[in-house]
CSV table of C-alpha atoms in Angstrom, one decimal:
chain,number,residue,atom,x,y,z
T,39,MET,CA,60.4,16.2,-30.4
T,40,THR,CA,58.8,13.6,-32.6
T,41,GLU,CA,59.3,13.5,-36.3
T,42,SER,CA,56.3,13.8,-38.5
T,43,ALA,CA,55.5,10.7,-40.6
T,44,PRO,CA,56.6,11.1,-44.2
T,45,PRO,CA,53.7,11.7,-46.6
T,46,ALA,CA,52.4,8.6,-48.2
T,47,LYS,CA,53.6,7.9,-51.7
T,48,ARG,CA,50.9,8.7,-54.2
T,49,SER,CA,50.2,6.2,-56.9
T,50,PRO,CA,50.0,7.3,-60.6
T,51,ILE,CA,46.2,6.9,-60.5
T,52,ASP,CA,46.0,9.1,-57.4
T,53,ARG,CA,48.1,11.8,-59.2
T,54,PHE,CA,45.9,11.5,-62.3
T,55,LEU,CA,42.8,11.9,-60.2
T,56,ASN,CA,44.2,14.9,-58.5
T,57,VAL,CA,44.7,16.5,-62.0
T,58,VAL,CA,41.2,15.5,-63.0
T,59,GLU,CA,39.7,16.9,-59.8
T,60,ALA,CA,41.7,20.1,-60.0
T,61,GLY,CA,40.8,20.6,-63.7
T,62,GLY,CA,37.1,20.0,-63.1
T,63,ASN,CA,37.0,22.3,-60.0
T,64,ALA,CA,38.7,25.0,-62.0
T,65,LEU,CA,35.8,25.2,-64.5
T,66,PRO,CA,33.0,27.6,-63.6
T,67,HIS,CA,29.4,26.5,-63.1
T,68,PRO,CA,28.0,25.3,-66.4
T,69,ALA,CA,25.5,28.2,-66.5
T,70,THR,CA,28.4,30.7,-66.1
T,71,LEU,CA,30.4,28.8,-68.7
T,72,PHE,CA,27.7,29.2,-71.2
T,73,ALA,CA,27.4,32.9,-70.4
T,74,ILE,CA,31.1,33.3,-71.0
T,75,LEU,CA,30.9,31.4,-74.2
T,76,ALA,CA,28.0,33.4,-75.4
T,77,VAL,CA,30.2,36.6,-75.0
T,78,VAL,CA,33.1,34.8,-76.6
T,79,VAL,CA,31.0,33.9,-79.7
T,80,VAL,CA,30.0,37.5,-80.1
T,81,LEU,CA,33.6,38.6,-80.0
T,82,LEU,CA,34.6,35.8,-82.4
T,83,SER,CA,32.0,37.0,-84.9
T,84,TRP,CA,33.7,40.4,-85.1
T,85,VAL,CA,37.2,38.7,-85.5
T,86,ALA,CA,35.8,36.4,-88.2
T,87,SER,CA,34.2,39.3,-90.1
T,88,GLN,CA,37.5,41.2,-90.0
T,89,PHE,CA,39.4,38.4,-91.6
T,90,ASP,CA,36.6,37.5,-94.0
T,91,MET,CA,36.5,33.8,-93.0
T,92,SER,CA,34.0,32.9,-95.8
T,93,VAL,CA,33.4,29.4,-97.1
T,94,GLN,CA,31.4,27.8,-99.9
T,95,HIS,CA,28.6,25.5,-98.8
T,96,PRO,CA,29.6,22.1,-100.1
T,97,THR,CA,26.0,21.2,-101.1
T,98,THR,CA,24.3,24.4,-102.2
T,99,GLY,CA,27.3,26.3,-103.4
T,100,GLU,CA,26.2,29.3,-101.4
T,101,LEU,CA,28.9,31.6,-100.1
T,102,ILE,CA,28.7,31.5,-96.2
T,103,THR,CA,30.1,34.6,-94.6
T,104,PRO,CA,30.4,35.3,-90.8
T,105,VAL,CA,27.7,37.6,-89.3
T,106,ASN,CA,29.2,40.3,-87.0
T,107,LEU,CA,27.2,40.7,-83.8
T,108,VAL,CA,29.5,43.6,-82.6
T,109,SER,CA,27.4,46.0,-84.5
T,110,VAL,CA,24.1,48.1,-84.1
T,111,ASP,CA,22.2,45.4,-86.0
T,112,GLY,CA,23.8,42.7,-83.9
T,113,LEU,CA,23.0,44.5,-80.6
T,114,HIS,CA,19.3,44.9,-81.7
T,115,ARG,CA,19.1,41.2,-82.6
T,116,ILE,CA,20.5,40.2,-79.2
T,117,LEU,CA,18.2,42.4,-77.3
T,118,THR,CA,15.0,41.4,-79.2
T,119,GLY,CA,15.9,37.7,-79.3
T,120,LEU,CA,16.9,37.2,-75.7
T,121,VAL,CA,13.4,36.0,-74.5
T,122,THR,CA,12.5,34.0,-77.7
T,123,ASN,CA,15.9,32.3,-77.7
T,124,PHE,CA,15.0,30.8,-74.3
T,125,THR,CA,11.3,30.0,-74.8
T,126,SER,CA,11.9,28.5,-78.3
T,127,PHE,CA,14.8,26.4,-77.2
T,128,ALA,CA,13.9,22.9,-78.4
T,129,PRO,CA,14.9,20.9,-75.3
T,130,LEU,CA,13.1,23.1,-72.8
T,131,GLY,CA,9.5,22.0,-73.5
T,132,THR,CA,10.2,18.4,-74.1
T,133,VAL,CA,12.1,18.0,-70.8
T,134,LEU,CA,9.4,19.8,-68.8
T,135,VAL,CA,6.6,17.7,-70.2
T,136,SER,CA,8.5,14.4,-69.8
T,137,LEU,CA,9.4,15.2,-66.3
T,138,ILE,CA,5.9,16.1,-65.2
T,139,GLY,CA,4.7,12.6,-66.1
T,140,ILE,CA,7.7,10.8,-64.6
T,141,GLY,CA,7.4,13.0,-61.5
T,142,VAL,CA,3.9,11.5,-60.8
T,143,ALA,CA,5.3,7.9,-61.1
T,144,GLU,CA,8.2,8.8,-58.8
T,145,HIS,CA,6.0,10.7,-56.2
T,146,SER,CA,3.5,7.9,-56.0
T,147,GLY,CA,6.2,5.4,-55.1
T,148,LEU,CA,5.8,3.3,-58.3
T,149,ILE,CA,9.4,3.6,-59.5
T,150,GLY,CA,10.9,2.8,-56.1
T,151,ALA,CA,8.5,-0.2,-55.5
T,152,ALA,CA,9.2,-1.6,-59.0
T,153,LEU,CA,12.9,-1.6,-58.4
T,154,ARG,CA,12.6,-3.2,-55.0
T,155,GLN,CA,10.3,-5.9,-56.4
T,156,LEU,CA,12.8,-6.6,-59.2
T,157,VAL,CA,15.8,-7.1,-56.9
T,158,LEU,CA,13.9,-9.0,-54.2
T,159,ALA,CA,12.5,-11.5,-56.7
T,160,ALA,CA,15.9,-12.3,-58.2
T,161,PRO,CA,17.5,-15.7,-57.5
T,162,ARG,CA,20.8,-15.5,-55.7
T,163,TYR,CA,22.8,-16.6,-58.7
T,164,LEU,CA,21.2,-13.9,-60.8
T,165,LEU,CA,21.6,-11.1,-58.3
T,166,THR,CA,24.5,-9.5,-60.2
T,167,PRO,CA,22.9,-9.2,-63.7
T,168,VAL,CA,19.6,-8.2,-62.2
T,169,MET,CA,21.3,-5.5,-60.2
T,170,VAL,CA,23.0,-4.1,-63.4
T,171,PHE,CA,19.8,-4.4,-65.4
T,172,ALA,CA,17.8,-2.6,-62.7
T,173,GLY,CA,20.4,0.1,-62.7
T,174,VAL,CA,20.2,0.5,-66.5
T,175,MET,CA,16.3,0.7,-66.3
T,176,SER,CA,16.4,3.1,-63.4
T,177,ASN,CA,18.3,5.9,-65.3
T,178,MET,CA,15.0,6.8,-67.1
T,179,ALA,CA,14.1,8.4,-63.8
T,180,SER,CA,17.4,10.0,-63.2
T,181,GLU,CA,18.4,10.2,-59.5
T,182,ILE,CA,16.2,7.4,-58.3
T,183,GLY,CA,18.8,4.9,-59.2
T,184,TYR,CA,21.6,6.7,-57.3
T,185,VAL,CA,19.5,7.5,-54.3
T,186,LEU,CA,17.5,4.2,-54.0
T,187,LEU,CA,19.0,1.4,-56.0
T,188,VAL,CA,22.7,1.7,-55.1
T,189,PRO,CA,22.3,1.5,-51.3
T,190,LEU,CA,19.6,-1.1,-51.8
T,191,ALA,CA,22.0,-3.3,-53.8
T,192,GLY,CA,24.4,-3.2,-50.9
T,193,LEU,CA,21.7,-4.5,-48.5
T,194,VAL,CA,20.6,-7.2,-51.0
T,195,PHE,CA,24.1,-8.6,-51.5
T,196,LEU,CA,24.8,-8.4,-47.7
T,197,ALA,CA,21.7,-10.4,-47.0
T,198,ALA,CA,22.8,-12.9,-49.7
T,199,GLY,CA,26.1,-13.4,-47.9
T,200,ARG,CA,28.2,-11.4,-50.4
T,201,HIS,CA,30.1,-8.1,-50.0
T,202,PRO,CA,27.7,-5.1,-50.2
T,203,ILE,CA,30.3,-3.0,-52.2
T,204,LEU,CA,30.0,-5.7,-54.9
T,205,GLY,CA,26.3,-5.1,-55.2
T,206,MET,CA,26.6,-1.3,-55.1
T,207,ALA,CA,29.3,-1.5,-57.8
T,208,ALA,CA,27.1,-3.5,-60.0
T,209,ALA,CA,24.2,-1.2,-59.5
T,210,PHE,CA,26.3,1.9,-60.0
T,211,ALA,CA,27.7,0.5,-63.2
T,212,GLY,CA,24.2,0.0,-64.6
T,213,VAL,CA,22.8,3.3,-63.4
T,214,SER,CA,25.6,5.6,-64.5
T,215,GLY,CA,27.9,3.6,-66.8
T,216,GLY,CA,24.8,2.4,-68.7
T,217,TYR,CA,23.2,5.8,-68.8
T,218,SER,CA,22.6,5.6,-72.5
T,219,ALA,CA,21.0,2.2,-72.5
T,220,ASN,CA,17.4,1.4,-71.8
T,221,LEU,CA,14.4,-0.5,-73.0
T,222,LEU,CA,12.3,2.6,-72.5
T,223,LEU,CA,12.6,6.3,-73.2
T,224,GLY,CA,13.4,8.8,-70.4
T,225,THR,CA,13.9,12.5,-69.9
T,226,ILE,CA,17.4,12.5,-71.3
T,227,ASP,CA,16.2,11.3,-74.8
T,228,PRO,CA,14.1,14.4,-75.7
T,229,LEU,CA,16.7,16.6,-74.1
T,230,LEU,CA,19.6,15.4,-76.2
T,231,ALA,CA,17.4,15.1,-79.3
T,232,GLY,CA,16.4,18.8,-79.0
T,233,LEU,CA,20.0,19.8,-78.8
T,234,SER,CA,20.9,17.6,-81.8
T,235,GLN,CA,18.1,19.1,-83.8
T,236,GLU,CA,19.2,22.6,-83.1
T,237,ALA,CA,22.7,21.7,-84.2
T,238,ALA,CA,21.5,19.8,-87.3
T,239,ARG,CA,19.5,22.9,-88.5
T,240,ILE,CA,22.8,24.7,-89.0
T,241,ILE,CA,23.1,22.6,-92.1
T,242,ASP,CA,19.5,21.7,-92.8
T,243,PRO,CA,16.9,24.2,-91.4
T,244,ALA,CA,14.1,21.6,-91.7
T,245,TYR,CA,15.8,18.7,-90.0
T,246,THR,CA,14.1,17.0,-87.1
T,247,VAL,CA,15.5,14.6,-84.6
T,248,SER,CA,13.0,12.4,-82.7
T,249,PRO,CA,13.4,11.6,-79.0
T,250,ALA,CA,13.2,8.0,-80.1
T,251,ALA,CA,16.1,8.4,-82.6
T,252,ASN,CA,18.5,6.1,-80.7
T,253,TRP,CA,15.9,3.6,-79.3
T,254,TYR,CA,16.9,0.5,-81.3
T,255,PHE,CA,20.5,1.0,-80.3
T,256,MET,CA,19.6,1.6,-76.7
T,257,ILE,CA,17.5,-1.6,-76.5
T,258,VAL,CA,20.4,-3.8,-77.7
T,259,SER,CA,22.8,-1.8,-75.5
T,260,THR,CA,20.8,-2.6,-72.4
T,261,PHE,CA,21.6,-6.3,-72.8
T,262,LEU,CA,25.2,-5.6,-73.7
T,263,VAL,CA,25.8,-3.4,-70.6
T,264,THR,CA,24.0,-5.9,-68.5
T,265,GLY,CA,26.2,-8.8,-69.8
T,266,LEU,CA,29.5,-6.8,-69.6
T,267,GLY,CA,28.6,-5.5,-66.1
T,268,TRP,CA,27.9,-9.0,-64.9
T,269,TRP,CA,31.2,-10.3,-66.3
T,270,VAL,CA,33.3,-7.4,-64.8
T,271,THR,CA,31.7,-7.8,-61.4
T,272,GLU,CA,32.4,-11.5,-61.1
T,273,ARG,CA,35.7,-11.5,-63.0
T,274,PHE,CA,37.4,-8.4,-61.5
T,275,VAL,CA,35.5,-6.7,-58.7
T,276,ALA,CA,34.6,-9.9,-56.8
T,277,ARG,CA,38.3,-10.6,-56.3
T,278,ARG,CA,38.7,-7.5,-54.3
T,279,PHE,CA,35.6,-8.1,-52.1
T,280,PRO,CA,35.3,-11.8,-51.8
T,281,ASP,CA,33.6,-12.0,-48.3
T,282,ALA,CA,30.8,-10.0,-46.6
T,283,PRO,CA,31.9,-7.8,-43.7
T,284,LYS,CA,30.9,-9.0,-40.3
T,285,ALA,CA,28.0,-7.1,-38.8
T,286,ASP,CA,28.8,-4.8,-35.9
T,287,GLY,CA,25.3,-4.7,-34.5
T,288,ALA,CA,21.9,-5.2,-35.8
T,289,ALA,CA,21.9,-6.0,-39.5
T,290,ASP,CA,20.0,-3.9,-41.9
T,291,GLU,CA,17.0,-5.5,-43.5
T,292,ILE,CA,15.2,-4.9,-46.7
T,293,GLU,CA,11.5,-4.4,-46.1
T,294,PRO,CA,9.4,-6.9,-48.0
T,295,MET,CA,6.8,-5.7,-50.4
T,296,SER,CA,3.6,-4.8,-48.5
T,297,ALA,CA,0.2,-5.8,-49.6
T,298,ALA,CA,-0.6,-2.2,-50.5
T,299,GLU,CA,2.5,-2.0,-52.7
T,300,ARG,CA,1.8,-5.3,-54.4
T,301,ARG,CA,-1.7,-4.1,-55.1
T,302,GLY,CA,-0.3,-0.8,-56.4
T,303,LEU,CA,2.1,-2.6,-58.8
T,304,LEU,CA,-0.8,-4.8,-60.1
T,305,PHE,CA,-2.9,-1.6,-60.7
T,306,ALA,CA,0.1,0.0,-62.5
T,307,LEU,CA,0.6,-3.1,-64.6
T,308,VAL,CA,-3.0,-3.2,-65.7
T,309,ALA,CA,-3.0,0.5,-66.5
T,310,THR,CA,0.2,0.3,-68.5
T,311,ALA,CA,-1.1,-2.6,-70.4
T,312,ALA,CA,-4.3,-0.7,-71.3
T,313,VAL,CA,-2.2,2.3,-72.5
T,314,THR,CA,0.0,0.0,-74.5
T,315,ALA,CA,-3.0,-1.7,-76.1
T,316,LEU,CA,-4.2,1.7,-77.2
T,317,VAL,CA,-0.9,2.6,-78.7
T,318,LEU,CA,-0.7,-0.7,-80.5
T,319,TRP,CA,-4.2,-0.2,-81.8
T,320,GLY,CA,-3.1,3.1,-83.3
T,321,THR,CA,0.3,1.9,-84.7
T,322,VAL,CA,0.0,-1.8,-85.8
T,323,PRO,CA,-2.9,-1.6,-88.3
T,324,ALA,CA,-2.0,-0.1,-91.6
T,325,ASP,CA,-4.7,2.5,-91.1
T,326,GLY,CA,-4.0,3.1,-87.4
T,327,PHE,CA,-4.9,6.5,-86.0
T,328,LEU,CA,-1.3,7.2,-84.8
T,329,ARG,CA,0.1,6.6,-88.3
T,330,ASP,CA,0.7,9.3,-90.9
T,331,PRO,CA,-2.8,10.0,-92.2
T,332,GLU,CA,-1.6,10.5,-95.7
T,333,THR,CA,0.9,7.7,-96.2
T,334,GLY,CA,0.0,5.3,-93.4
T,335,ASP,CA,3.7,5.2,-92.5
T,336,LEU,CA,5.1,5.4,-89.0
T,337,LEU,CA,7.9,7.7,-90.1
T,338,ASN,CA,7.1,11.4,-89.4
T,339,SER,CA,3.8,10.1,-87.9
T,340,PRO,CA,1.9,11.5,-84.9
T,341,PHE,CA,3.3,8.5,-83.0
T,342,LEU,CA,6.9,9.4,-83.4
T,343,ARG,CA,6.3,13.2,-83.2
T,344,GLY,CA,4.3,12.6,-80.0
T,345,ILE,CA,6.8,10.4,-78.1
T,346,VAL,CA,7.2,13.1,-75.4
T,347,ALA,CA,3.5,13.1,-74.9
T,348,LEU,CA,3.4,9.3,-74.6
T,349,ILE,CA,6.2,9.4,-72.0
T,350,PHE,CA,4.0,11.9,-70.1
T,351,LEU,CA,0.9,9.7,-70.5
T,352,TYR,CA,2.6,6.5,-69.4
T,353,GLY,CA,4.1,8.3,-66.3
T,354,VAL,CA,0.9,9.8,-65.2
T,355,VAL,CA,-1.4,6.8,-65.9
T,356,ALA,CA,0.9,4.3,-64.3
T,357,GLY,CA,1.8,6.6,-61.4
T,358,VAL,CA,-1.8,7.4,-60.6
T,359,ALA,CA,-2.9,3.7,-60.9
T,360,TYR,CA,-0.1,2.7,-58.5
T,361,GLY,CA,-1.0,5.5,-56.1
T,362,ILE,CA,-4.7,4.4,-56.0
T,363,GLY,CA,-3.8,0.8,-55.5
T,364,ALA,CA,-1.1,1.5,-52.9
T,365,GLY,CA,-3.0,4.3,-51.1
T,366,THR,CA,-0.3,6.9,-51.8
T,367,ILE,CA,-2.6,9.0,-54.0
T,368,LYS,CA,-5.9,9.9,-52.4
T,369,SER,CA,-6.9,12.9,-54.4
T,370,ASP,CA,-6.1,15.0,-57.5
T,371,GLU,CA,-4.1,17.2,-55.1
T,372,ASP,CA,-1.6,14.4,-54.6
T,373,VAL,CA,-1.1,14.1,-58.3
T,374,ILE,CA,-0.6,17.8,-58.8
T,375,LYS,CA,1.8,17.7,-55.9
T,376,GLY,CA,3.9,15.1,-57.6
T,377,MET,CA,4.0,17.1,-60.8
T,378,GLY,CA,5.0,20.2,-58.7
T,379,GLN,CA,7.8,18.5,-56.9
T,380,SER,CA,9.3,17.4,-60.2
T,381,MET,CA,9.2,20.9,-61.4
T,382,SER,CA,10.7,22.3,-58.2
T,383,THR,CA,13.9,20.5,-58.9
T,384,LEU,CA,14.4,22.3,-62.2
T,385,GLY,CA,15.5,25.8,-60.9
T,386,ILE,CA,19.2,25.4,-61.7
T,387,TYR,CA,18.3,23.6,-65.0
T,388,LEU,CA,16.2,26.5,-66.2
T,389,VAL,CA,19.0,29.0,-65.5
T,390,LEU,CA,21.4,26.7,-67.4
T,391,VAL,CA,19.1,26.4,-70.3
T,392,PHE,CA,18.6,30.2,-70.4
T,393,PHE,CA,22.3,30.8,-71.0
T,394,ALA,CA,22.8,27.7,-73.1
T,395,ALA,CA,20.0,28.9,-75.4
T,396,GLN,CA,21.7,32.2,-75.8
T,397,PHE,CA,25.0,30.5,-76.7
T,398,VAL,CA,23.4,28.2,-79.3
T,399,ALA,CA,21.4,31.1,-80.8
T,400,PHE,CA,24.4,33.4,-81.1
T,401,PHE,CA,26.4,30.6,-82.5
T,402,ASN,CA,23.8,30.0,-85.2
T,403,TRP,CA,23.3,33.7,-86.0
T,404,THR,CA,27.1,34.2,-86.6
T,405,GLN,CA,27.2,31.2,-89.0
T,406,LEU,CA,30.5,30.3,-87.3
T,407,GLY,CA,29.2,26.8,-86.7
T,408,LEU,CA,28.7,26.2,-90.4
T,409,ILE,CA,32.1,27.8,-91.2
T,410,PHE,CA,33.9,25.6,-88.7
T,411,ALA,CA,32.0,22.5,-89.8
T,412,VAL,CA,32.8,23.1,-93.5
T,413,ASN,CA,36.5,23.6,-92.7
T,414,GLY,CA,36.7,20.7,-90.3
T,415,ALA,CA,34.8,18.4,-92.6
T,416,GLY,CA,37.3,19.4,-95.4
T,417,VAL,CA,40.3,18.4,-93.2
T,418,LEU,CA,38.7,15.1,-92.2
T,419,ALA,CA,37.7,14.4,-95.8
T,420,GLN,CA,41.3,14.8,-96.9
T,421,LEU,CA,42.5,12.4,-94.2
T,422,GLN,CA,40.1,9.8,-95.7
T,423,LEU,CA,39.8,8.0,-92.4
T,424,PRO,CA,37.2,5.1,-92.2
T,425,GLY,CA,34.0,6.1,-90.5
T,426,ILE,CA,34.5,3.9,-87.5
T,427,VAL,CA,37.9,5.4,-86.9
T,428,LEU,CA,36.4,8.9,-86.9
T,429,PHE,CA,33.7,7.9,-84.5
T,430,ALA,CA,36.0,6.0,-82.2
T,431,ALA,CA,38.1,9.1,-81.8
T,432,PHE,CA,34.9,11.1,-81.2
T,433,ILE,CA,33.8,8.6,-78.6
T,434,VAL,CA,37.1,8.8,-76.8
T,435,LEU,CA,37.0,12.6,-76.9
T,436,SER,CA,33.5,12.6,-75.4
T,437,ALA,CA,34.6,10.2,-72.7
T,438,PHE,CA,37.6,12.4,-71.8
T,439,ALA,CA,35.5,15.6,-71.7
T,440,ASN,CA,33.2,13.8,-69.3
T,441,LEU,CA,36.0,13.6,-66.7
T,442,PHE,CA,36.0,17.4,-66.5
T,443,MET,CA,32.3,18.3,-67.0
T,444,GLY,CA,29.7,16.0,-65.6
T,445,SER,CA,26.5,17.4,-67.1
T,446,ALA,CA,25.5,15.3,-70.3
T,447,SER,CA,23.3,18.1,-71.6
T,448,ALA,CA,25.8,20.9,-71.0
T,449,LYS,CA,28.6,19.0,-72.8
T,450,TRP,CA,26.3,18.2,-75.7
T,451,ALA,CA,25.1,21.8,-76.0
T,452,LEU,CA,28.8,22.7,-76.4
T,453,MET,CA,29.8,19.8,-78.7
T,454,ALA,CA,26.7,19.3,-80.9
T,455,PRO,CA,26.9,22.7,-82.8
T,456,VAL,CA,30.4,21.7,-84.0
T,457,PHE,CA,30.4,18.0,-84.5
T,458,ILE,CA,26.9,17.3,-85.8
T,459,PRO,CA,27.2,19.7,-88.8
T,460,MET,CA,30.8,18.5,-89.4
T,461,PHE,CA,29.7,14.9,-89.6
T,462,MET,CA,26.6,15.8,-91.6
T,463,LEU,CA,28.9,17.3,-94.3
T,464,LEU,CA,30.8,14.0,-94.2
T,465,GLY,CA,27.5,12.0,-94.8
T,466,TYR,CA,26.7,10.9,-91.3
T,467,SER,CA,23.3,11.5,-89.7
T,468,PRO,CA,22.9,13.6,-86.5
T,469,GLU,CA,21.3,10.6,-84.8
T,470,LEU,CA,24.5,8.6,-85.4
T,471,THR,CA,26.7,11.4,-84.0
T,472,GLN,CA,24.4,11.6,-81.0
T,473,ILE,CA,24.9,7.9,-80.3
T,474,GLY,CA,28.7,8.3,-80.5
T,475,TYR,CA,28.5,11.1,-77.9
T,476,ARG,CA,26.2,9.2,-75.6
T,477,ILE,CA,28.5,6.2,-75.5
T,478,GLY,CA,31.5,8.3,-74.6
T,479,ASP,CA,29.5,10.3,-72.1
T,480,SER,CA,28.2,7.2,-70.3
T,481,VAL,CA,31.3,5.0,-69.9
T,482,THR,CA,33.3,7.6,-67.8
T,483,ASN,CA,30.4,8.6,-65.6
T,484,ILE,CA,31.4,6.1,-63.1
T,485,ILE,CA,35.0,7.3,-62.8
T,486,SER,CA,34.4,11.0,-63.1
T,487,PRO,CA,34.6,13.1,-59.8
T,488,MET,CA,32.6,15.7,-61.6
T,489,MET,CA,29.6,13.5,-61.8
T,490,SER,CA,27.0,15.1,-59.5
T,491,TYR,CA,26.3,11.9,-57.5
T,492,PHE,CA,29.9,10.9,-57.1
T,493,ALA,CA,30.2,12.2,-53.5
T,494,LEU,CA,27.0,10.3,-52.6
T,495,ILE,CA,28.5,7.0,-53.9
T,496,ILE,CA,31.6,7.6,-51.8
T,497,ALA,CA,29.3,8.1,-48.8
T,498,PHE,CA,27.5,4.8,-49.5
T,499,LEU,CA,30.8,2.9,-49.7
T,500,GLN,CA,32.1,4.4,-46.5
T,501,ARG,CA,29.2,2.7,-44.7
T,502,TYR,CA,31.1,-0.6,-45.2
T,503,GLU,CA,34.6,0.7,-46.0
T,504,PRO,CA,35.2,3.7,-43.7
T,505,LYS,CA,38.4,4.7,-45.5
T,506,ALA,CA,36.8,4.7,-48.9
T,507,GLY,CA,37.4,7.8,-51.0
T,508,ILE,CA,37.7,9.0,-54.6
T,509,GLY,CA,40.5,6.6,-55.2
T,510,THR,CA,38.4,3.6,-53.9
T,511,VAL,CA,35.5,4.4,-56.2
T,512,ILE,CA,37.9,4.8,-59.2
T,513,ALA,CA,39.7,1.6,-58.5
T,514,VAL,CA,36.4,-0.3,-58.2
T,515,MET,CA,34.7,1.2,-61.2
T,516,LEU,CA,37.6,1.6,-63.7
T,517,PRO,CA,37.3,-2.0,-65.0
T,518,TYR,CA,33.7,-1.3,-65.8
T,519,SER,CA,34.6,1.9,-67.6
T,520,MET,CA,37.3,0.3,-69.8
T,521,VAL,CA,35.2,-2.7,-70.7
T,522,PHE,CA,32.1,-0.7,-71.4
T,523,LEU,CA,34.2,1.7,-73.6
T,524,VAL,CA,35.6,-1.2,-75.7
T,525,GLY,CA,32.4,-3.3,-75.8
T,526,TRP,CA,30.1,-0.5,-76.7
T,527,THR,CA,32.4,0.9,-79.3
T,528,ALA,CA,32.6,-2.6,-80.9
T,529,LEU,CA,28.8,-2.7,-80.9
T,530,PHE,CA,28.8,0.7,-82.6
T,531,ALA,CA,31.3,-0.5,-85.2
T,532,VAL,CA,29.2,-3.6,-86.0
T,533,TRP,CA,26.1,-1.5,-86.2
T,534,MET,CA,27.7,0.8,-88.7
T,535,ALA,CA,29.1,-2.1,-90.8
T,536,MET,CA,25.7,-3.7,-91.0
T,537,GLY,CA,23.9,-0.4,-91.8
T,538,TRP,CA,21.1,-1.0,-89.3
T,539,PRO,CA,18.9,2.0,-88.4
T,540,ILE,CA,19.5,3.2,-84.9
T,541,GLY,CA,16.0,4.2,-84.1
T,542,PRO,CA,12.6,4.7,-85.8
T,543,GLY,CA,13.2,6.8,-88.9
T,544,ALA,CA,16.8,7.3,-87.9
T,545,PRO,CA,19.3,6.1,-90.6
T,546,LEU,CA,23.1,6.1,-90.3
T,547,ASP,CA,23.7,8.3,-93.4
T,548,TYR,CA,22.6,12.0,-93.9
T,549,ILE,CA,21.3,12.6,-97.4
T,550,PRO,CA,20.6,16.3,-98.1
T,551,ALA,CA,17.1,17.1,-99.3
T,552,ALA,CA,16.8,17.6,-103.1
């Protein structure tokens, strides 16, 4: 009788990952979680009303008392508001409109062709930064970076004589670790802005958060993430994968750009330039038609309020132009099909939004968010911690929460109603708080087993390393995560110290309206 081999000794990181994986798997589906939390909020409203958890508003002096939803009036409000809570939920329309436009660009093949052209045209010595940069830019179209760019990066590096996992790690770091950096706006920007706006209106009912609220910080972050990703790849990851694996058979090849694809890209470039010229015509002159018609300012102008419409316009115009040039769009039916396909992926999202909208509405009705914010802000004010220390702790908290709950919008829907009002009462703008959250959410995407594409990344790595698993991905990506966390937080600290606006009309400080 042979003895069974003793179990392999698990490393500390393996044990930690087991805890993270078990904790994440123990959580219900985000939609179920919001449904449970909506019920919990209703029950908490009854408890708060029994204990008279009233507070005085620090700016208006008004007495804020909890509203009990476990009552006849509360039941009537829930029943009559269930539909409007959903249909009036700020992120819903903005995401749908943005995704329709980007869906055309993706369906026509524009986004995929542009990424391929970018990596194929890069010199060998610039392959790594180009791959990270392409990853950052691809996140505006969500899954295209995971599905197309990461495996493509492996093939590019293999063709250049370098280990393919090195290229996939660089691309994955840009796509997922640099999720909140970009030169352009994507669907995540109006989504998070809508959630932030809902939370800010707990304190200030008239407050608006633009989808472009973090744009300046995102642009600078693009180059920061590209530089840090380049350094980590060559300084740390390249040591583990110094040589390209020997091919077992026929080598994979990257298809060069066809004449039709090149023509499509040219058409898309011309169309994009035309739309950009139109936008500049409306914004650069002092009397531009996209400026505020009364003040001539860009703040609170149709341009900023219409950012979502511009995302839609750019996506449709560039996508159609590419499709005409490349021959992938032959009629209006193809355009509508692209729009429809983008909508067909939103079934689960709509269910999630329905329950998230109920939770946010119930939370606002009970005034518990305002009560918690006033009490929490009072505690933080007594501690008298510097602003950057508060936000550094908030960034770390967001990064830790991301290990257990992968959805950026689901986490923000939970955290925004608490932290945005709290920081507003301390004098910090909702846009600044949103930036802190986005940094924390991004840097641990690449080491979170709860990230929706994590299993796909493992499958890509197994193509070249058959024994690759969760531990392999974590070991490869952990240096990126740590360096991004430190570097991005440092940029955030410098930005706060300099007092720079983080986006158009988005200051660092919150000043209550007179």
